[in-house]
Coordinates of C-alpha atoms in Angstrom, one line a residue:
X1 CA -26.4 18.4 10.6
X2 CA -25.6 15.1 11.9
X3 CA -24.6 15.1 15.6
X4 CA -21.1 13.6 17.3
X5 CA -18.6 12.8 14.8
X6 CA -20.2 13.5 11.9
X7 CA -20.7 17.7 13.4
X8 CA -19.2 20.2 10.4
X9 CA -15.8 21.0 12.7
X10 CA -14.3 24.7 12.8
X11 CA -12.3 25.3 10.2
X12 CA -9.7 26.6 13.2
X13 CA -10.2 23.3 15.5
X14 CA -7.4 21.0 15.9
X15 CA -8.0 17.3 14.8
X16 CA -6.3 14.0 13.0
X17 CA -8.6 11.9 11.1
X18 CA -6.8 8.4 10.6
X19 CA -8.2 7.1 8.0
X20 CA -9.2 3.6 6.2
X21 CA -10.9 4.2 2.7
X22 CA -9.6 1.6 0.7
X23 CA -12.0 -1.1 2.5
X24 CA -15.5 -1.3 2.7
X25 CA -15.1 -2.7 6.3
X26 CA -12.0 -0.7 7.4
X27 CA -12.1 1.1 10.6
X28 CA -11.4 4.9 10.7
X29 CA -10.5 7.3 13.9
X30 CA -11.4 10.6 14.5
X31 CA -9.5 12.3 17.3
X32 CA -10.4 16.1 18.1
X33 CA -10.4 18.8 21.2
X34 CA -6.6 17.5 22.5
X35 CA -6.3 18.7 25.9
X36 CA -2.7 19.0 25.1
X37 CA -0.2 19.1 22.5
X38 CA 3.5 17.8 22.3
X39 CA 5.3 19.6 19.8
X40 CA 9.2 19.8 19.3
X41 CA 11.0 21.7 17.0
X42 CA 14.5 22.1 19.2
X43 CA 16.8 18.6 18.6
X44 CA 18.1 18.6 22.2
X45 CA 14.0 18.5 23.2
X46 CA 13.8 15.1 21.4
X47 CA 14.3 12.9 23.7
X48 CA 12.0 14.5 26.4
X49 CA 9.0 15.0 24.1
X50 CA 9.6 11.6 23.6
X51 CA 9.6 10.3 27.0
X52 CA 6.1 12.9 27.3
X53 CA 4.3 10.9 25.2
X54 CA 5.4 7.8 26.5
X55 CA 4.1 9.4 29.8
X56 CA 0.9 10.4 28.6
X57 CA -0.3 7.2 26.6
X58 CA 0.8 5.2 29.4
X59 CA -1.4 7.2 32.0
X60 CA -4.6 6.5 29.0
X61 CA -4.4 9.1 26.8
X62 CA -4.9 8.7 23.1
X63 CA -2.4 10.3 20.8
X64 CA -2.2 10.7 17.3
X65 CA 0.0 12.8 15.5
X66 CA 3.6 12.8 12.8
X67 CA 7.4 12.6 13.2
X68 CA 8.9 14.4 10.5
X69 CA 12.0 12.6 8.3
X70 CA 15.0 14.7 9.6
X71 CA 13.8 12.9 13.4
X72 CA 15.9 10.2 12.3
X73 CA 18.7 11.8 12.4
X74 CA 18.4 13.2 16.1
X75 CA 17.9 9.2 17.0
X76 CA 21.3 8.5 15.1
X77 CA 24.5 9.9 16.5
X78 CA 26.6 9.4 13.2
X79 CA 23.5 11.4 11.4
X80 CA 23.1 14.3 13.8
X81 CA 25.2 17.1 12.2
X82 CA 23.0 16.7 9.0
X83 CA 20.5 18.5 10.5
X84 CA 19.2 21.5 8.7
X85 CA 19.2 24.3 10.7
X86 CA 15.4 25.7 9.4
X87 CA 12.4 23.1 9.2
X88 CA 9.3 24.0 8.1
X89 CA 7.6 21.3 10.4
X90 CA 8.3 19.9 13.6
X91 CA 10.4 16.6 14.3
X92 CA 7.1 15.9 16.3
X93 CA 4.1 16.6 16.4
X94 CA 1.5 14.7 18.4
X95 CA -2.3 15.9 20.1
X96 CA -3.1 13.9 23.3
X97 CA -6.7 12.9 23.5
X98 CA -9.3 12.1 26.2
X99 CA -11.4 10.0 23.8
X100 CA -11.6 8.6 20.1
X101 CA -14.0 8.6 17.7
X102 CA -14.7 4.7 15.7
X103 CA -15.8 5.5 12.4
X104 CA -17.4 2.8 10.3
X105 CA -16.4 3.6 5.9
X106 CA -20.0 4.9 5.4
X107 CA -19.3 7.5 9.0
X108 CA -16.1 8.3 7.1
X109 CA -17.4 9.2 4.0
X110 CA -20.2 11.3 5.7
X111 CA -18.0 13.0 8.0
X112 CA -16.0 14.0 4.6
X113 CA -19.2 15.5 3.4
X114 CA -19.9 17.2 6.2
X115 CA -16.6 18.9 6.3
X116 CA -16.8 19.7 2.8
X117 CA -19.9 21.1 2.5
X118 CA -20.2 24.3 0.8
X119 CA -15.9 24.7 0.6
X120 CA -14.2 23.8 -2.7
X121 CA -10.9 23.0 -3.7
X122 CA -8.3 22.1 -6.4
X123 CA -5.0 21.6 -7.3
X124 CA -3.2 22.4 -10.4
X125 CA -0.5 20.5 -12.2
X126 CA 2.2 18.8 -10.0
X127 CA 5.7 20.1 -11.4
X128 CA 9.0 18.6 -10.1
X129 CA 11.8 20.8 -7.8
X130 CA 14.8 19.7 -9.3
X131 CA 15.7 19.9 -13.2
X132 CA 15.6 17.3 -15.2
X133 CA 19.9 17.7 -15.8
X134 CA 20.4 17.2 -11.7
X135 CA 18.0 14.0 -11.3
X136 CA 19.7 11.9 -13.7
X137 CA 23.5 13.2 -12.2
X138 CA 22.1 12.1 -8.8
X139 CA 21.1 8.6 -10.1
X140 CA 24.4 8.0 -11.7
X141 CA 26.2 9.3 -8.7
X142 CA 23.8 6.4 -6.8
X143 CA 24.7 3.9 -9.6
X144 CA 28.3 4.9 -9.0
X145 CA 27.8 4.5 -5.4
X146 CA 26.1 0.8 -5.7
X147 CA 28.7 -0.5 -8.3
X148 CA 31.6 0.5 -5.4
X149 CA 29.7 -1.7 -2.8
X150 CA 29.4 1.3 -1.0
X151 CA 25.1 1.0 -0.6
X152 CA 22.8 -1.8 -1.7
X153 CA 19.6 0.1 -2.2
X154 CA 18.7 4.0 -2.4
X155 CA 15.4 5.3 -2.0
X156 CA 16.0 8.9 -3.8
X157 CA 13.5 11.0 -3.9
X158 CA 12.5 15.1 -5.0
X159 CA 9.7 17.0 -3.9
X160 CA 6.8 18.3 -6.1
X161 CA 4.6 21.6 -5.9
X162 CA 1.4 22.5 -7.3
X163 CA -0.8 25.3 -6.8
X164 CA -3.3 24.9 -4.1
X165 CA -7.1 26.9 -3.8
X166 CA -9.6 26.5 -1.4
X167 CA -9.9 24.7 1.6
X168 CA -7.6 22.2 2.3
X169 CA -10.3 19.4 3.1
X170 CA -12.0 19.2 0.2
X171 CA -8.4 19.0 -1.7
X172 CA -7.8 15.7 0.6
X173 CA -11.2 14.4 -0.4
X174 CA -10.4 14.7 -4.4
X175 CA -6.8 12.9 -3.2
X176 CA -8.7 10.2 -1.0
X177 CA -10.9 9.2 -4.0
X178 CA -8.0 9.4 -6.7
X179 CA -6.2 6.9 -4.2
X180 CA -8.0 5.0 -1.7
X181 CA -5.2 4.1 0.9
X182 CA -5.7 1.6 4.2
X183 CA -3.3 4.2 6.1
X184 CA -4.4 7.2 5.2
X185 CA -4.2 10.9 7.7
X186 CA -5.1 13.9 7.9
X187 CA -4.2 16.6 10.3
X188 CA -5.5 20.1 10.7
X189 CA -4.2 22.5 13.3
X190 CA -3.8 26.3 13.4
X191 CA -0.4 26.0 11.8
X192 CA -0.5 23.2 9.4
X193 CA -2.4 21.0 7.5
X194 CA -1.4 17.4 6.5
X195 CA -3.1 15.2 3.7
X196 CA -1.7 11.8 3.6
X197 CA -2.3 9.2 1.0
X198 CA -0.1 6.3 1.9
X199 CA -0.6 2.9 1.2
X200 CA 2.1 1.3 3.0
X201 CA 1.9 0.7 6.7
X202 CA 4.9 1.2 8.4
X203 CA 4.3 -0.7 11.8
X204 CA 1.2 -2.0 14.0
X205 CA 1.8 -2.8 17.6
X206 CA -1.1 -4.8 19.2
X207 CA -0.3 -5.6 22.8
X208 CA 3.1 -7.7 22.5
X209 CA 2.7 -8.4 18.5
X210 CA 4.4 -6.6 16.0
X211 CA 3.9 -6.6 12.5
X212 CA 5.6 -4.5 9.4
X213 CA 4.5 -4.7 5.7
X214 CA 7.4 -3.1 3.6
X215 CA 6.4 -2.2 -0.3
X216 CA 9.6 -2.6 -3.2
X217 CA 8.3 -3.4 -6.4
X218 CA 6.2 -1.6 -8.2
X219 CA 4.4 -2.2 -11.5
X220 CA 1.3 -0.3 -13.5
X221 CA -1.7 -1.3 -13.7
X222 CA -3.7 -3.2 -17.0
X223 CA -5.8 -1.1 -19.6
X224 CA -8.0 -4.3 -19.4
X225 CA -8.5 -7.6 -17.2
X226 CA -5.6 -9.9 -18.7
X227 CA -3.4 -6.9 -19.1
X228 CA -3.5 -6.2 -15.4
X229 CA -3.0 -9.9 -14.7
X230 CA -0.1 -10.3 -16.7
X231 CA 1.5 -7.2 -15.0
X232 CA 0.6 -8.5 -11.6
X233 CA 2.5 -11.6 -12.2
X234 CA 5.1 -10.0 -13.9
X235 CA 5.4 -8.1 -10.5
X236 CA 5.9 -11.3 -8.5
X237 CA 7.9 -12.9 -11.0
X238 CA 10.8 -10.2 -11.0
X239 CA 14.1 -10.8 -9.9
X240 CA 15.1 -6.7 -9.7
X241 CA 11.6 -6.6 -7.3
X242 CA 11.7 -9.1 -5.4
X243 CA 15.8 -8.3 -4.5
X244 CA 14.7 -4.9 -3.6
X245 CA 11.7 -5.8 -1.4
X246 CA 14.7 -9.0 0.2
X247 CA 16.8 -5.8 1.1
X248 CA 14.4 -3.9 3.4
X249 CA 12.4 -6.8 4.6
X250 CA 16.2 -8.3 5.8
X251 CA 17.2 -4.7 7.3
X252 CA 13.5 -4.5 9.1
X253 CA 13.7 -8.0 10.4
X254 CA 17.5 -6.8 11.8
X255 CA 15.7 -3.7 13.2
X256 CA 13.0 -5.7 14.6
X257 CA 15.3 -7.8 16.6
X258 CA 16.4 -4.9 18.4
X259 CA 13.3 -5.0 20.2
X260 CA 11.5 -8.5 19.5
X261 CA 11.8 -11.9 21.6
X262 CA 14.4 -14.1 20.4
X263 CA 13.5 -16.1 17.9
X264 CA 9.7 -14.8 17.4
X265 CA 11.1 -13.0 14.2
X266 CA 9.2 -14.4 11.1
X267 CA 8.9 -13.5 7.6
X268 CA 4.8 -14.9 7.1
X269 CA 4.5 -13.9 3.4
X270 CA 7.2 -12.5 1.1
X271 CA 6.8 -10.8 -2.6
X272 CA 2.8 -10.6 -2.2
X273 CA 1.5 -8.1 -5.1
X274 CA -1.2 -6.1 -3.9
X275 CA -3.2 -3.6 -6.2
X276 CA -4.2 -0.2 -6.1
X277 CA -6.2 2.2 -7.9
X278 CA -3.1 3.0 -10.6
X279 CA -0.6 0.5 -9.5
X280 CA 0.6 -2.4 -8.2
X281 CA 2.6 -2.8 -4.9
X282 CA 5.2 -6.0 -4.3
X283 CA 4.8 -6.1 -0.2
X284 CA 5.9 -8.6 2.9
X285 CA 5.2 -9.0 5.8
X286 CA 7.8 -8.9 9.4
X287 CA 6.0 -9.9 12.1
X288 CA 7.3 -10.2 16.0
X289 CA 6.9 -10.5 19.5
X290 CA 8.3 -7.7 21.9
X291 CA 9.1 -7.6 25.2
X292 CA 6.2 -6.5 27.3
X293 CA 7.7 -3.3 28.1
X294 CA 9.2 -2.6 25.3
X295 CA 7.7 1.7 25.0
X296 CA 7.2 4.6 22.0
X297 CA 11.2 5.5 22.9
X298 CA 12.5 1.9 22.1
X299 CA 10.2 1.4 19.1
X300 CA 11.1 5.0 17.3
X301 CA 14.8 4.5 18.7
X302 CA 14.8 1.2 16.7
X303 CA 12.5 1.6 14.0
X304 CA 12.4 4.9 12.7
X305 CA 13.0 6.0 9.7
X306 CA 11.4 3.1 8.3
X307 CA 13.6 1.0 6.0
X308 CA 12.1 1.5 2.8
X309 CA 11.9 5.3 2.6
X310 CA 15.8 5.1 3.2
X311 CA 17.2 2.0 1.4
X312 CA 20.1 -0.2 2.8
X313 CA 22.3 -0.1 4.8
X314 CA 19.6 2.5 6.3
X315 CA 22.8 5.0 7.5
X316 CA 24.8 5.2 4.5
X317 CA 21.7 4.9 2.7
X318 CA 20.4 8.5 4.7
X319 CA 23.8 10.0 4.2
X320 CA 23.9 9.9 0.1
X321 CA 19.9 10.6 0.6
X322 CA 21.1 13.9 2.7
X323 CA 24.0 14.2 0.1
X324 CA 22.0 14.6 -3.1
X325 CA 18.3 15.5 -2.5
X326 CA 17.5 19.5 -2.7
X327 CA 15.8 19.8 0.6
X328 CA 14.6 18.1 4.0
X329 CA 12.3 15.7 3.1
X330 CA 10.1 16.7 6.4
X331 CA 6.9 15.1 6.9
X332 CA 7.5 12.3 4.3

């Protein structure tokens, strides 16, 4: 058994991997034994969890952890009676941490194996919540909706189940190898376990810069080398894509200035494609100086939901979200 990071960890411990293994150089982070956790389940408690982990990270703890979806509409007065009145998650979540692991891909991938070793796991066949009948009434309600100039841009969703066995780990290492992601998590704690497979990063903070990559536009992949060219500059090439991806990267610059320096805004590539294991992602790039004391309250406050999980405007766009999708999204 390899020692530090790579140790096989309890199957009951409490830890967040954060997790780079999409490139062969990307940095991972292994967080574990939190000396506390800030959890908050109650809306009213919110704003004071908040302001906790403000506290904490300021004083030099490390945190790592999730907001769910329906947080958004605690930060948004107009939003705040859509509130369900049963989650399955927390609006927060979040370990503090005395110390951090660095992981290096070839740590990552060992630490993996260690935690898999001698668990299994599998899923079975993703089927879709909502009938068929209902999706396509909800996208001509959103049509309907658009054509009226009451919304630009909708980002409707419905959730999927499959049957799970085993141990949750080794499920996330299939999904990690079926689609390597830059921003990928995981997060195991007594009550939950999270497997997150995103390849979109939502915002990076480093010191006073700010930087958002929004992804609209999507196109699949070639069976074959000029096929997947020809699909990737299809991609760049579309009108539909590339108004899509205008939308949110015009609502996150507006949300950006909420925070930013004037005039430090800057759009430094629009409509890049950038490809994945099965598709191809149109994505730009909003990047930002804030004010040096700009905290975790004013960034969430501003920020959060992020634009392209709601559509625009990003209030109307969460109302007709709340309106026609079968359930809280959660953590999404």
């Amino acid at each position: 058994m390899r020692s530090g990071p790579m140790a096989y960890l309890p199957p009951d411990e409490t830890y967040v991997v954060l997790e780079n293994s999409l490139e062969p150089e990307g940095v991972s982070w292994l967080y574990r034994n939190p000396t506390r956790i800030i959890e908050c389940r109650d809306p009213d408690q919110l704003a004071a969890s908040l302001a906790a982990l403000q506290d904490a990270v300021s004083n030099g703890a490390y945190a790592a952890g999730l907001f769910s979806y329906e947080a958004g509409y605690v930060l948004e007065p107009r939003l705040r009676g859509k509130l369900p009145r049963t989650m399955a998650h927390p609006l927060m979540w979040f370990g503090l941490f005395d110390r951090r692991d660095r992981l290096s891909r070839s740590q990552l991938d060992n630490f993996w194996q260690d935690q898999c070793r001698g668990r299994e796991g599998s899923l079975g066949q993703f089927s879709a919540l909502v009938a068929q009948s209902d999706y396509l009434d909800n996208i001509r309600t959103i049509q309907n909706y658009l054509a009226a100039g009451d919304v630009y841009q909708v980002n409707y969703t419905f959730p999927m189940s499959a049957q799970a066995e085993g141990h949750p780990s080794a499920i996330h290492v299939q999904l990690r190898q079926a689609q390597p992601v830059a921003w990928g998590a995981y997060i195991q704690t007594p009550d939950m376990t999270i497997s997150s497979h995103s390849p979109e990063l939502f915002f990076e903070k480093r010191h006073d810069d700010f930087c958002l990559r929004p992804m609209k536009g999507t196109a699949a992949r070639g069976r074959w080398p000029a096929e997947d060219d020809a699909q990737h500059q299809q991609l760049v090439d579309d009108a539909k894509s590339q108004a899509e991806n205008l939308m949110i990267v015009d609502l996150e610059r507006n949300d950006l200035s909420k925070l930013a320096v004037p005039g430090s805004v800057t759009v430094p590539t629009l409509f890049e494609a950038e490809t994945y294991r099965s598709v191809i992602q149109m994505t730009s790039t909003v990047t930002g100086k804030v004010v040096p004391e700009t905290g975790i309250v004013d960034i969430i406050s501003a920020l959060f939901p992020c634009g392209s999980v709601t559509g625009a405007p990003k209030i109307r766009a969460m109302e007709i979200i709340h309106e026609l999708e079968v359930s809280p999204r959660g953590i999404y």
